[in-house]
Amino acid sequence: MASTATESLSKLDLNADFASSAPNLQHNLHLLSPQQIELAKMLVETGQTHLFEHWAEPGVEDDEKKAFFDQVARLDSSYPGGLASYVKTARELLADSKAGKNPFDGFTPSVPKGEVLTHGDDNFINFEDMGVKEARKAAFVLVAGGLGERLGYNGIKVALPAETTTGTLFLQNYIESILALQDASCRLAQDDCQTKIPFVIMTSDDTHARTIELLESNSYFGMEPTQVKLLKQEKVACLDDNDARLAVDLRNKYRIQTKPHGHGDVHALLFSSGILKVWHDAGLRWVLFFQDTNGLLFKAIPAALGVSATRQYHVNSLAVPRKAKEAIGGITKLTHADGRTMVINVEYNQLDPLLRATGNPDGDVNCETGYSPFPGNINQLILELGPYIDELTKTGGAIKEFVNPKYKDASKTSFKSSTRLECMMQDYPKTLPPSARVGFTVMDAWLAYAPVKNNPEDAAKVPKGNPYHSATSGEMAIYRANSLILRKVGVQVADPVVQVFNGQEVEVWPRITWKPKWGLTFAEIRRKVCGSSTISQRSTMVIKGRNVFLEDLSLDGALLIDAVDDAEVKVRGSVQNKGWTLENIDYKDASVPEELRIRGFKINKIEQLEKKH
């Protein structure tokens, strides 16, 4: 056995330095396969001999040594260019970080071209109509690698209810919205449309098994299981110092510490899985990327997709108006002194200094609209599939990375804890050629953006007037959007009242919810509402059928309409009952389920009228 190891060594030209630089590794070489020896050589050549310092003699802990190389093989194969490329990039980025190098040096910011939409006007309606037509040529990708710990919730984030009137979960809402788009798009198609819109979910070790369980235990929320594909992202190696030495796990000397790489991995996963080619061959044209906890998102999708198709954008970022200096990235065109240009998200704490440094002494300021001219990036992207495949063929899906080490002191020589390279899905345009058509679509935040990402304690500390982005505000935003949409089609919806839940002051509108198949677009909702209807502030209305029409309804209480798809139901007359009330609960009250505690209220269902058809 020893002689074959020696032969492998000479074959691989592992010189005498090898013995001196990593003696413990050399003693154990006979345990390794030729592929593992290749990996060992790569580790030595990239300055990682410290990984073997505490290895035991042969015959001791041999299984752990093999497990170590299994992990190295995984880290190597899951990263574009392999581990050697990861270490090389890390050294460059760590050197830049230590030197305080500004990634935007040489770039001048300007406002890019994009489309600013006003909900409900003719332009908006035309874009929505176009978007519904295009939906049958679209695929959807949800990045869902995160747990709800930051929210005070121990499950996966997509398993949280978007609102508690119906208990509809985020994942359920997304799937029902895609299915509603699929049906509406097929109804507009002249041919015998059999389209099934593909849906990819990027998971992580933390969320993969629980996402499968959620889908299977709910029959995929009505989607065909073959439409859904899960792609699991791997973690990346942690770095101990500016030399990019890989960090050994403190609990196990035969393991490298790993951390998540960020949602930018989605591009490499889609590329390496081969799924993009399958979509392209099937005639698909668009890929829509979205994140895990925005209950309003699909109210904005049809119009944004219509903009992509009309303007022929290769990349279309969904955006909302942002106040100058607001803590949300701004979509910015950057032009380099050497002529390079890109349209990219610039974080708010970088945008203001960048503007000041390039001849705008006031920095990021509001213009005559009352908002910054740089719209707020909400991390939802629409990419045209053909140019996307062309670009990934060049890059392998690798996204420009960044590193964010927490240094011990100003000398920047050592870290408080290990760091790693990270990448973000929205940095995809950084490598695009100047000919790429990169634009944005701005919609009002009340319609398009209510993410749930802060726990009650953090949300309660948010300065007054700024968005809480909590489970409380996310649920209330759904009721507000639905109330405002019904107002626009002529329903007299009462004004909200202000209440405080979990230390957050929120507007409480009537609790109005509907299934996506009832009101996918503004034109569809307008068609289903006629006469003069009124809804009081304390009311609750739930619509769970496609062909439900509101005609001269006067609602003061709770009304639930549940109709099978082809049943046409007219809802009219006066409905009055004790209704459903909101009751404050304390987020520290462990007797209440977490998904309610993080909202600070629960719904008491006292009395309601249920119409089933």
PDB file of C-alpha atoms in Angstrom, residues 70-215:
ATOM      1  CA  ASP A  70     -15.151  14.415   1.235  1.00  0.00           C
ATOM      2  CA  GLN A  71     -15.905  17.916   2.545  1.00  0.00           C
ATOM      3  CA  VAL A  72     -13.013  19.443   0.558  1.00  0.00           C
ATOM      4  CA  ALA A  73     -14.296  17.693  -2.599  1.00  0.00           C
ATOM      5  CA  ARG A  74     -17.775  19.196  -2.021  1.00  0.00           C
ATOM      6  CA  LEU A  75     -16.382  22.692  -1.415  1.00  0.00           C
ATOM      7  CA  ASP A  76     -14.213  22.335  -4.533  1.00  0.00           C
ATOM      8  CA  SER A  77     -16.937  21.084  -6.893  1.00  0.00           C
ATOM      9  CA  SER A  78     -19.690  23.481  -5.781  1.00  0.00           C
ATOM     10  CA  TYR A  79     -17.669  26.659  -6.427  1.00  0.00           C
ATOM     11  CA  PRO A  80     -17.114  27.923 -10.009  1.00  0.00           C
ATOM     12  CA  GLY A  81     -13.380  27.406 -10.635  1.00  0.00           C
ATOM     13  CA  GLY A  82     -12.926  25.292  -7.505  1.00  0.00           C
ATOM     14  CA  LEU A  83     -11.379  25.991  -4.087  1.00  0.00           C
ATOM     15  CA  ALA A  84      -8.095  27.288  -5.529  1.00  0.00           C
ATOM     16  CA  SER A  85     -10.063  29.990  -7.339  1.00  0.00           C
ATOM     17  CA  TYR A  86     -11.974  30.769  -4.121  1.00  0.00           C
ATOM     18  CA  VAL A  87      -8.716  31.262  -2.162  1.00  0.00           C
ATOM     19  CA  LYS A  88      -7.191  33.397  -4.932  1.00  0.00           C
ATOM     20  CA  THR A  89     -10.258  35.696  -5.082  1.00  0.00           C
ATOM     21  CA  ALA A  90     -10.366  35.845  -1.273  1.00  0.00           C
ATOM     22  CA  ARG A  91      -6.736  37.028  -1.089  1.00  0.00           C
ATOM     23  CA  GLU A  92      -7.411  39.804  -3.618  1.00  0.00           C
ATOM     24  CA  LEU A  93     -10.608  40.965  -1.891  1.00  0.00           C
ATOM     25  CA  LEU A  94      -9.059  40.797   1.593  1.00  0.00           C
ATOM     26  CA  ALA A  95      -6.077  42.872   0.401  1.00  0.00           C
ATOM     27  CA  ASP A  96      -8.492  45.464  -1.068  1.00  0.00           C
ATOM     28  CA  SER A  97     -10.478  45.496   2.189  1.00  0.00           C
ATOM     29  CA  LYS A  98      -7.360  45.955   4.305  1.00  0.00           C
ATOM     30  CA  ALA A  99      -6.193  48.799   2.036  1.00  0.00           C
ATOM     31  CA  GLY A 100      -9.654  50.400   2.333  1.00  0.00           C
ATOM     32  CA  LYS A 101     -10.027  50.304  -1.462  1.00  0.00           C
ATOM     33  CA  ASN A 102     -13.316  51.766  -2.706  1.00  0.00           C
ATOM     34  CA  PRO A 103     -14.972  49.409  -5.245  1.00  0.00           C
ATOM     35  CA  PHE A 104     -16.524  52.473  -6.903  1.00  0.00           C
ATOM     36  CA  ASP A 105     -13.259  54.353  -7.505  1.00  0.00           C
ATOM     37  CA  GLY A 106     -13.247  55.890 -10.974  1.00  0.00           C
ATOM     38  CA  PHE A 107     -17.026  55.559 -11.379  1.00  0.00           C
ATOM     39  CA  THR A 108     -19.472  58.467 -11.731  1.00  0.00           C
ATOM     40  CA  PRO A 109     -23.111  57.793 -10.762  1.00  0.00           C
ATOM     41  CA  SER A 110     -26.106  58.906 -12.816  1.00  0.00           C
ATOM     42  CA  VAL A 111     -29.811  58.046 -12.912  1.00  0.00           C
ATOM     43  CA  PRO A 112     -30.465  55.078 -15.233  1.00  0.00           C
ATOM     44  CA  LYS A 113     -33.373  54.716 -17.664  1.00  0.00           C
ATOM     45  CA  GLY A 114     -36.452  52.976 -16.364  1.00  0.00           C
ATOM     46  CA  GLU A 115     -40.215  52.956 -16.225  1.00  0.00           C
ATOM     47  CA  VAL A 116     -42.135  54.662 -13.408  1.00  0.00           C
ATOM     48  CA  LEU A 117     -45.690  53.303 -13.139  1.00  0.00           C
ATOM     49  CA  THR A 118     -48.824  54.762 -11.544  1.00  0.00           C
ATOM     50  CA  HIS A 119     -51.117  52.019 -10.289  1.00  0.00           C
ATOM     51  CA  GLY A 120     -54.461  51.876 -12.070  1.00  0.00           C
ATOM     52  CA  ASP A 121     -53.863  54.283 -14.971  1.00  0.00           C
ATOM     53  CA  ASP A 122     -54.168  53.203 -18.649  1.00  0.00           C
ATOM     54  CA  ASN A 123     -50.427  52.754 -18.993  1.00  0.00           C
ATOM     55  CA  PHE A 124     -50.352  50.440 -15.938  1.00  0.00           C
ATOM     56  CA  ILE A 125     -53.349  48.449 -17.226  1.00  0.00           C
ATOM     57  CA  ASN A 126     -51.689  47.979 -20.645  1.00  0.00           C
ATOM     58  CA  PHE A 127     -48.451  46.764 -19.051  1.00  0.00           C
ATOM     59  CA  GLU A 128     -50.411  44.368 -16.794  1.00  0.00           C
ATOM     60  CA  ASP A 129     -52.268  42.954 -19.792  1.00  0.00           C
ATOM     61  CA  MET A 130     -48.990  42.448 -21.680  1.00  0.00           C
ATOM     62  CA  GLY A 131     -47.423  40.817 -18.598  1.00  0.00           C
ATOM     63  CA  VAL A 132     -50.253  38.304 -18.243  1.00  0.00           C
ATOM     64  CA  LYS A 133     -49.855  37.375 -21.933  1.00  0.00           C
ATOM     65  CA  GLU A 134     -46.089  36.854 -21.441  1.00  0.00           C
ATOM     66  CA  ALA A 135     -46.463  34.816 -18.227  1.00  0.00           C
ATOM     67  CA  ARG A 136     -46.830  31.536 -20.120  1.00  0.00           C
ATOM     68  CA  LYS A 137     -43.250  32.101 -21.348  1.00  0.00           C
ATOM     69  CA  ALA A 138     -41.883  32.719 -17.846  1.00  0.00           C
ATOM     70  CA  ALA A 139     -40.230  30.663 -15.110  1.00  0.00           C
ATOM     71  CA  PHE A 140     -40.107  31.729 -11.465  1.00  0.00           C
ATOM     72  CA  VAL A 141     -37.182  31.340  -9.054  1.00  0.00           C
ATOM     73  CA  LEU A 142     -37.593  31.834  -5.298  1.00  0.00           C
ATOM     74  CA  VAL A 143     -34.451  32.224  -3.185  1.00  0.00           C
ATOM     75  CA  ALA A 144     -35.398  30.659   0.137  1.00  0.00           C
ATOM     76  CA  GLY A 145     -32.232  29.623   1.942  1.00  0.00           C
ATOM     77  CA  GLY A 146     -33.054  31.450   5.179  1.00  0.00           C
ATOM     78  CA  LEU A 147     -34.620  30.524   8.493  1.00  0.00           C
ATOM     79  CA  GLY A 148     -36.930  32.839  10.419  1.00  0.00           C
ATOM     80  CA  GLU A 149     -34.627  33.170  13.449  1.00  0.00           C
ATOM     81  CA  ARG A 150     -34.078  36.887  12.818  1.00  0.00           C
ATOM     82  CA  LEU A 151     -37.859  37.267  13.016  1.00  0.00           C
ATOM     83  CA  GLY A 152     -38.254  35.388  16.285  1.00  0.00           C
ATOM     84  CA  TYR A 153     -39.600  32.351  14.430  1.00  0.00           C
ATOM     85  CA  ASN A 154     -37.901  28.939  14.368  1.00  0.00           C
ATOM     86  CA  GLY A 155     -39.304  27.591  11.117  1.00  0.00           C
ATOM     87  CA  ILE A 156     -38.416  28.338   7.508  1.00  0.00           C
ATOM     88  CA  LYS A 157     -39.521  31.809   6.475  1.00  0.00           C
ATOM     89  CA  VAL A 158     -41.759  30.696   3.586  1.00  0.00           C
ATOM     90  CA  ALA A 159     -43.847  28.662   6.068  1.00  0.00           C
ATOM     91  CA  LEU A 160     -44.947  31.837   7.894  1.00  0.00           C
ATOM     92  CA  PRO A 161     -48.495  33.101   7.296  1.00  0.00           C
ATOM     93  CA  ALA A 162     -48.435  36.222   5.095  1.00  0.00           C
ATOM     94  CA  GLU A 163     -51.635  37.211   6.918  1.00  0.00           C
ATOM     95  CA  THR A 164     -53.632  35.546   9.680  1.00  0.00           C
ATOM     96  CA  THR A 165     -57.197  36.305   8.493  1.00  0.00           C
ATOM     97  CA  THR A 166     -56.978  33.250   6.216  1.00  0.00           C
ATOM     98  CA  GLY A 167     -53.635  31.865   7.459  1.00  0.00           C
ATOM     99  CA  THR A 168     -52.273  31.811   3.877  1.00  0.00           C
ATOM    100  CA  LEU A 169     -48.544  31.002   4.027  1.00  0.00           C
ATOM    101  CA  PHE A 170     -45.983  32.927   1.979  1.00  0.00           C
ATOM    102  CA  LEU A 171     -45.147  29.850  -0.118  1.00  0.00           C
ATOM    103  CA  GLN A 172     -48.842  29.132  -0.652  1.00  0.00           C
ATOM    104  CA  ASN A 173     -49.454  32.729  -1.749  1.00  0.00           C
ATOM    105  CA  TYR A 174     -46.563  32.533  -4.228  1.00  0.00           C
ATOM    106  CA  ILE A 175     -47.710  29.230  -5.726  1.00  0.00           C
ATOM    107  CA  GLU A 176     -51.368  30.316  -5.944  1.00  0.00           C
ATOM    108  CA  SER A 177     -50.227  33.542  -7.650  1.00  0.00           C
ATOM    109  CA  ILE A 178     -48.139  31.630 -10.217  1.00  0.00           C
ATOM    110  CA  LEU A 179     -51.067  29.269 -10.870  1.00  0.00           C
ATOM    111  CA  ALA A 180     -53.415  32.256 -11.307  1.00  0.00           C
ATOM    112  CA  LEU A 181     -50.952  33.771 -13.813  1.00  0.00           C
ATOM    113  CA  GLN A 182     -50.721  30.423 -15.593  1.00  0.00           C
ATOM    114  CA  ASP A 183     -54.516  30.174 -15.941  1.00  0.00           C
ATOM    115  CA  ALA A 184     -54.994  33.805 -16.981  1.00  0.00           C
ATOM    116  CA  SER A 185     -52.152  33.596 -19.527  1.00  0.00           C
ATOM    117  CA  CYS A 186     -53.574  30.400 -21.012  1.00  0.00           C
ATOM    118  CA  ARG A 187     -57.061  31.941 -21.285  1.00  0.00           C
ATOM    119  CA  LEU A 188     -55.560  34.787 -23.340  1.00  0.00           C
ATOM    120  CA  ALA A 189     -53.693  32.386 -25.640  1.00  0.00           C
ATOM    121  CA  GLN A 190     -55.599  31.483 -28.790  1.00  0.00           C
ATOM    122  CA  ASP A 191     -54.270  27.939 -29.052  1.00  0.00           C
ATOM    123  CA  ASP A 192     -54.863  24.906 -26.855  1.00  0.00           C
ATOM    124  CA  CYS A 193     -52.594  26.143 -24.059  1.00  0.00           C
ATOM    125  CA  GLN A 194     -51.154  23.454 -21.804  1.00  0.00           C
ATOM    126  CA  THR A 195     -48.529  25.686 -20.180  1.00  0.00           C
ATOM    127  CA  LYS A 196     -47.254  24.736 -16.758  1.00  0.00           C
ATOM    128  CA  ILE A 197     -45.103  27.587 -15.426  1.00  0.00           C
ATOM    129  CA  PRO A 198     -41.880  26.145 -13.932  1.00  0.00           C
ATOM    130  CA  PHE A 199     -41.072  27.090 -10.343  1.00  0.00           C
ATOM    131  CA  VAL A 200     -37.577  26.675  -8.852  1.00  0.00           C
ATOM    132  CA  ILE A 201     -36.857  27.111  -5.141  1.00  0.00           C
ATOM    133  CA  MET A 202     -33.261  27.599  -4.046  1.00  0.00           C
ATOM    134  CA  THR A 203     -32.840  26.062  -0.588  1.00  0.00           C
ATOM    135  CA  SER A 204     -29.916  25.566   1.789  1.00  0.00           C
ATOM    136  CA  ASP A 205     -28.918  22.873   4.291  1.00  0.00           C
ATOM    137  CA  ASP A 206     -31.030  24.817   6.797  1.00  0.00           C
ATOM    138  CA  THR A 207     -34.235  24.854   4.722  1.00  0.00           C
ATOM    139  CA  HIS A 208     -34.120  22.014   2.179  1.00  0.00           C
ATOM    140  CA  ALA A 209     -35.797  19.157   4.076  1.00  0.00           C
ATOM    141  CA  ARG A 210     -38.379  21.452   5.676  1.00  0.00           C
ATOM    142  CA  THR A 211     -39.297  22.992   2.308  1.00  0.00           C
ATOM    143  CA  ILE A 212     -39.904  19.520   0.828  1.00  0.00           C
ATOM    144  CA  GLU A 213     -41.994  18.582   3.860  1.00  0.00           C
ATOM    145  CA  LEU A 214     -44.064  21.790   3.590  1.00  0.00           C
ATOM    146  CA  LEU A 215     -44.766  21.167  -0.109  1.00  0.00           C
TER     147      LEU A 215
END
